[in-house]
mmCIF file of C-alpha atoms in Angstrom:
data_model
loop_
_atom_site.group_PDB
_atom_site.id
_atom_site.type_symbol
_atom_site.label_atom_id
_atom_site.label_comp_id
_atom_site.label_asym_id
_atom_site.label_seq_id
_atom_site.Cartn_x
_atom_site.Cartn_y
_atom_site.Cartn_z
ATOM 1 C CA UNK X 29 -44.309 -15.118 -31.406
ATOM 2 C CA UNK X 30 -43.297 -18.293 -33.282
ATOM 3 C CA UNK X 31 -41.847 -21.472 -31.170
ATOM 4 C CA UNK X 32 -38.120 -20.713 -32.219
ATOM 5 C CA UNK X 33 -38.109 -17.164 -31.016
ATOM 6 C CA UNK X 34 -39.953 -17.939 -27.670
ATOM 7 C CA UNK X 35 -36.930 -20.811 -27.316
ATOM 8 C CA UNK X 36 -34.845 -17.850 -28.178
ATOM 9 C CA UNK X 37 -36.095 -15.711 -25.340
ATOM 10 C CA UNK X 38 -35.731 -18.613 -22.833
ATOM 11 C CA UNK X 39 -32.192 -19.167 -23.292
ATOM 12 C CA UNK X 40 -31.052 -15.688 -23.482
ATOM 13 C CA UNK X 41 -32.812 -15.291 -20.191
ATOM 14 C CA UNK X 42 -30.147 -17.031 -17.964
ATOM 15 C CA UNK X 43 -27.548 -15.338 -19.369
ATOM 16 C CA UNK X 44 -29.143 -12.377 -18.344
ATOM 17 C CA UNK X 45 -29.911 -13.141 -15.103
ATOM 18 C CA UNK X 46 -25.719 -14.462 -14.700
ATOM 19 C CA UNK X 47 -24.548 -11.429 -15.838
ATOM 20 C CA UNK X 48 -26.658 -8.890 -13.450
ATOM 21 C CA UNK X 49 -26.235 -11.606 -10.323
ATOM 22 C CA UNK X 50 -21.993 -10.811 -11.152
ATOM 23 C CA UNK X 51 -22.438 -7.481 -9.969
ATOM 24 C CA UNK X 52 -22.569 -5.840 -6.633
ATOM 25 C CA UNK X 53 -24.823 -3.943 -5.441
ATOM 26 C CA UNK X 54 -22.858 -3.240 -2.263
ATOM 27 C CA UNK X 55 -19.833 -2.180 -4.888
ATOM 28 C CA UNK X 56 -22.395 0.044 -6.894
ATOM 29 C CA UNK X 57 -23.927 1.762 -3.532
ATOM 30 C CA UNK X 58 -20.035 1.988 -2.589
ATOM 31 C CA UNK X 59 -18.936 3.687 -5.819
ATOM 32 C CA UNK X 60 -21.816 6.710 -5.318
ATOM 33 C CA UNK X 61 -20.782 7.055 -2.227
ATOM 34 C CA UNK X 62 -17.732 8.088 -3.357
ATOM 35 C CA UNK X 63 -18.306 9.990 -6.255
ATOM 36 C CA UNK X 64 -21.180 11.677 -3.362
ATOM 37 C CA UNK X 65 -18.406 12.086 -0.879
ATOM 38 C CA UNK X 66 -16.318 14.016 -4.008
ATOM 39 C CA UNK X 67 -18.891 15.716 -5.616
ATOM 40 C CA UNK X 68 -19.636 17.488 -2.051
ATOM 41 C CA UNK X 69 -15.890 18.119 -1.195
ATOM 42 C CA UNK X 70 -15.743 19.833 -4.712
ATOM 43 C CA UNK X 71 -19.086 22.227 -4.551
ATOM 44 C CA UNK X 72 -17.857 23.590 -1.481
ATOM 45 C CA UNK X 73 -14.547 24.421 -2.567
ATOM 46 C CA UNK X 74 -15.914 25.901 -6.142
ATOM 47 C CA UNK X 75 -16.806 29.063 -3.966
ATOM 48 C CA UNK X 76 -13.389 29.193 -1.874
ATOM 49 C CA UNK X 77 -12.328 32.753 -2.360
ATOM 50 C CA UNK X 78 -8.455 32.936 -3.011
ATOM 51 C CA UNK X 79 -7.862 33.926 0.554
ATOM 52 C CA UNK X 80 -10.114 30.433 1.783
ATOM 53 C CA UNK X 81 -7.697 28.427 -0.740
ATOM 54 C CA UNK X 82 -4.718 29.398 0.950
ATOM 55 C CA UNK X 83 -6.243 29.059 4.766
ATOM 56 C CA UNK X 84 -4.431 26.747 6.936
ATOM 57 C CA UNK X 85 -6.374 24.421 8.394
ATOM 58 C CA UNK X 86 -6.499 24.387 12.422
ATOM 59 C CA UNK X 87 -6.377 22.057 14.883
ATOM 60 C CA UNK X 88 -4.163 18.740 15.339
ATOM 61 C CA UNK X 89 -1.233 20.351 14.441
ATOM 62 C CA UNK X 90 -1.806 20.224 10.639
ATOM 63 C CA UNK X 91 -0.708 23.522 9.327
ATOM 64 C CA UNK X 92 -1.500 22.563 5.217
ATOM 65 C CA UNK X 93 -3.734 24.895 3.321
ATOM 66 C CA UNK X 94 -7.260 24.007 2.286
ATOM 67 C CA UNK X 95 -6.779 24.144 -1.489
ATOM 68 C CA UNK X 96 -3.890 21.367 -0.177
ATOM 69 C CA UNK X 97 -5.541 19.256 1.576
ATOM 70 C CA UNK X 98 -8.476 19.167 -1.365
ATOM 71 C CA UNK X 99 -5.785 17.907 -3.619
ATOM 72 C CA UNK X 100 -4.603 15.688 -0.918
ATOM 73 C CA UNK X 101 -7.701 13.974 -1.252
ATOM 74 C CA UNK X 102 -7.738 13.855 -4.626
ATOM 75 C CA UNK X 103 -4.365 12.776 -4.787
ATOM 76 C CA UNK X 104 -4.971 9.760 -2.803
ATOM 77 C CA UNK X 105 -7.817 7.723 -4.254
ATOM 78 C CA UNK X 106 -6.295 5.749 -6.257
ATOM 79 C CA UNK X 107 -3.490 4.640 -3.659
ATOM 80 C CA UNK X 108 -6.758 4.129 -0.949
ATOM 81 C CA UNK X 109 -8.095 1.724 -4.269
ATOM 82 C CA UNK X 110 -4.605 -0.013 -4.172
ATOM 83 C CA UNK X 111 -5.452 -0.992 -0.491
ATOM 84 C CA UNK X 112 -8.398 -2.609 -1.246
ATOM 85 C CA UNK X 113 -7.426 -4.678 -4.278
ATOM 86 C CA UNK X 114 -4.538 -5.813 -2.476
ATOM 87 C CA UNK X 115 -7.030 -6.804 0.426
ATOM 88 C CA UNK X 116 -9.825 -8.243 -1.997
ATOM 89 C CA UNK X 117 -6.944 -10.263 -3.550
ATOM 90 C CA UNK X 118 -6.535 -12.137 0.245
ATOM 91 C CA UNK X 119 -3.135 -10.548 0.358
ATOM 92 C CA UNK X 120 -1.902 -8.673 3.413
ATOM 93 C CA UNK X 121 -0.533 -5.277 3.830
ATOM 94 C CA UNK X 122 2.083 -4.921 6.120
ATOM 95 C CA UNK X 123 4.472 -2.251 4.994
ATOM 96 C CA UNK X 124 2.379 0.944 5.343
ATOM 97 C CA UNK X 125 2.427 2.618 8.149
ATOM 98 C CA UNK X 126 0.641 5.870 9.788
ATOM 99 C CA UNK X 127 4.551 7.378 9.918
ATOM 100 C CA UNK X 128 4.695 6.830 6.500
ATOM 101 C CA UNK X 129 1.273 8.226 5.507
ATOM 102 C CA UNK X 130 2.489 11.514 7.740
ATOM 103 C CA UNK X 131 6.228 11.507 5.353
ATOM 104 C CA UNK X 132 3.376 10.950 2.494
ATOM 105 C CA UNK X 133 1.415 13.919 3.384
ATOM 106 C CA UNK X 134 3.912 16.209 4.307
ATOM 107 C CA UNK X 135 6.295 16.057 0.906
ATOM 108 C CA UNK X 136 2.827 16.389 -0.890
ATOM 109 C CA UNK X 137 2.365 19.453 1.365
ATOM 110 C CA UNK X 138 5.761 21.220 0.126
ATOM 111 C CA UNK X 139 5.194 19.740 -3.804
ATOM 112 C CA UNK X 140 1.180 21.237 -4.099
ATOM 113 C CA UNK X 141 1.806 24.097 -1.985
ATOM 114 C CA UNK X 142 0.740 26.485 -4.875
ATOM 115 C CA UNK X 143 -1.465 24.284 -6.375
ATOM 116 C CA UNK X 144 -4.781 25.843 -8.048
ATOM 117 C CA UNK X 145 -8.246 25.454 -7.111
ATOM 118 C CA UNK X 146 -8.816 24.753 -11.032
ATOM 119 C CA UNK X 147 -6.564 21.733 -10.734
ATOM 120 C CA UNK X 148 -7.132 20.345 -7.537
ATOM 121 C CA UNK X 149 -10.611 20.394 -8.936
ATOM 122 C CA UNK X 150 -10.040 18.645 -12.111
ATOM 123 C CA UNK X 151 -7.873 15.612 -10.149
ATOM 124 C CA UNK X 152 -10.586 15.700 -7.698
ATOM 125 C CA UNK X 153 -12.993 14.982 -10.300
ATOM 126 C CA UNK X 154 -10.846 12.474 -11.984
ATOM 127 C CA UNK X 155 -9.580 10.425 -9.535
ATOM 128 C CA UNK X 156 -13.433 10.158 -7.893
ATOM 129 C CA UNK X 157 -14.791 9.010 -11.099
ATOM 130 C CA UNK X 158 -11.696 6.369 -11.369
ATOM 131 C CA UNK X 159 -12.104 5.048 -7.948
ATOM 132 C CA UNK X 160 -15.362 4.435 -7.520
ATOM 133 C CA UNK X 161 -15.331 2.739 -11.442
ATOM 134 C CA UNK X 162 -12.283 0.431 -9.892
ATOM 135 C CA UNK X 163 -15.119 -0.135 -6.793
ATOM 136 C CA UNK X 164 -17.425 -1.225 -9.254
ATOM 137 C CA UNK X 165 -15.631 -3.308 -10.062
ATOM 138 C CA UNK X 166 -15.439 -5.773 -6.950
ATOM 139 C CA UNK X 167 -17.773 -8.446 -6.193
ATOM 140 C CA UNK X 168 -19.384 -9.512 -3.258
ATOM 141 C CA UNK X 169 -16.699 -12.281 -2.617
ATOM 142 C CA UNK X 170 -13.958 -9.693 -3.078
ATOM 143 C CA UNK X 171 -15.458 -7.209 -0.556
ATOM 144 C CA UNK X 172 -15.738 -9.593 1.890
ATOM 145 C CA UNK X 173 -12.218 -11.017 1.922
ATOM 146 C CA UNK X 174 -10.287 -9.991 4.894
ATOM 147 C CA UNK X 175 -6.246 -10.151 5.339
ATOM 148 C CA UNK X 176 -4.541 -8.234 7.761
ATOM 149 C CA UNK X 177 -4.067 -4.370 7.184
ATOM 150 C CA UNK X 178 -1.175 -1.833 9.057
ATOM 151 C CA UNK X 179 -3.001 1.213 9.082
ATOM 152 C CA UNK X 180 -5.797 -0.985 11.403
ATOM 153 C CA UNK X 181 -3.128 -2.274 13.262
ATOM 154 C CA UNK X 182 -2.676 -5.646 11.749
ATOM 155 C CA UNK X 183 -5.983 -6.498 12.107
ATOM 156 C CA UNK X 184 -8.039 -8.464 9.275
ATOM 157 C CA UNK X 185 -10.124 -6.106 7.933
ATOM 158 C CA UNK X 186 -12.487 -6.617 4.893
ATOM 159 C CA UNK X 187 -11.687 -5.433 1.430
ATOM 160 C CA UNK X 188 -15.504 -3.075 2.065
ATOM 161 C CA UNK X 189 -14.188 -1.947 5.466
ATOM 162 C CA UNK X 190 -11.094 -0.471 3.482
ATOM 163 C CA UNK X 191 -13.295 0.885 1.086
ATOM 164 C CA UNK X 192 -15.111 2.779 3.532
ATOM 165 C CA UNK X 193 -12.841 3.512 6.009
ATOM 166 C CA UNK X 194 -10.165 5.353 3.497
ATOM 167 C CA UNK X 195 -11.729 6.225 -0.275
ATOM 168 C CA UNK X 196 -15.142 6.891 0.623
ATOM 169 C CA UNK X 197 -14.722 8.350 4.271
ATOM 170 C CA UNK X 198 -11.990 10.649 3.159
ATOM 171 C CA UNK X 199 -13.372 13.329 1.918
ATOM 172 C CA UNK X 200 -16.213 13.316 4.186
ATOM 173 C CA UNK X 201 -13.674 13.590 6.658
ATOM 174 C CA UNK X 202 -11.616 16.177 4.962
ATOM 175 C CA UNK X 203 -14.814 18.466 4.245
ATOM 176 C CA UNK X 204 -15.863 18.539 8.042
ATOM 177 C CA UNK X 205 -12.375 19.829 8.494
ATOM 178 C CA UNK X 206 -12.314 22.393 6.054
ATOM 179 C CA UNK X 207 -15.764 23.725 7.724
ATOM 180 C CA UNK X 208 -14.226 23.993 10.876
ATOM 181 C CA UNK X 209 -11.262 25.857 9.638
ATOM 182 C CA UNK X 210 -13.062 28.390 7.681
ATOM 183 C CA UNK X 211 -15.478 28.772 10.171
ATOM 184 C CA UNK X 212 -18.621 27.320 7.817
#
């Protein structure tokens, strides 16, 4: 290797280095875990018979079908993103409440109340893949910013907690649900 190229090599080095220290790997493990969270809601829901689709789901009074709530949770990613931007950006949210998530989720309920397992399915994969590239997205200083958030009461939560807590728990959450209504 001649003298210029090995100079070459050192100075290309730190730019290198800069450019892989930018990202986060908190953001990147967030971002599968979404995507993981998805992928899982959606292989169980490939074998739904039509009869599965269209079971209610039971318990705390939510009467909304399966195939629903699946495109419930599709349907809500990118909202759940908004959150956290708004958060990372150090600015509060104060205007959403858990009455108006329940208004949310019940006009989605009468608008999607024939909707197919083939779409649900395709906005499930979608929205997933769009989320967790937004997630990617953040840096370390932007996940840990905090400013206070109304669905957690008011309380400063980080821009990760809301990560966590709404995009990436969501369809965890939704899946266990789904298993207890069907009975699997």
């Amino acid at each position: 290797m001649s003298k210029a190229n090995a100079t070459t090599v050192v100075l290309h080095r730190p730019l290198l280095a800069k450019e892989e220290s930018s990202r986060s790997r908190r953001a990147e493990s967030l971002a599968d875990r979404i995507e993981e969270g998805a992928a899982g809601l959606a292989a169980f829901a490939e074998g739904f018979s039509d009869a599965e689709w269209h079971t209610p789901m039971s318990g705390g009074g939510d009467r909304r079908s399966v195939g629903v709530i699946v495109h419930h949770v599709a349907s809500v990613y990118l909202i759940e993103i908004d959150f956290a931007r708004t958060i990372a950006g150090g600015k509060a949210i104060t205007d959403v409440t858990w009455e108006l998530v329940a208004e949310m989720n019940a006009k989605h309920a009468g608008e999607q109340a024939g909707v197919t397992k083939a779409a649900a399915l395709e906005l499930l994969n979608r929205n997933s893949r769009q989320a967790a590239a937004a997630v990617r997205g953040f840096t370390d200083d932007e996940l840990d910013r905090a400013a206070p958030f109304s669905l957690s009461f008011g309380a400063p939560v980080t821009a990760q907690f809301v990560v966590e807590d709404h995009a990436l728990r969501h369809s965890w959450h939704h899946l266990a649900r789904i298993r207890t209504a069907l009975g699997r």
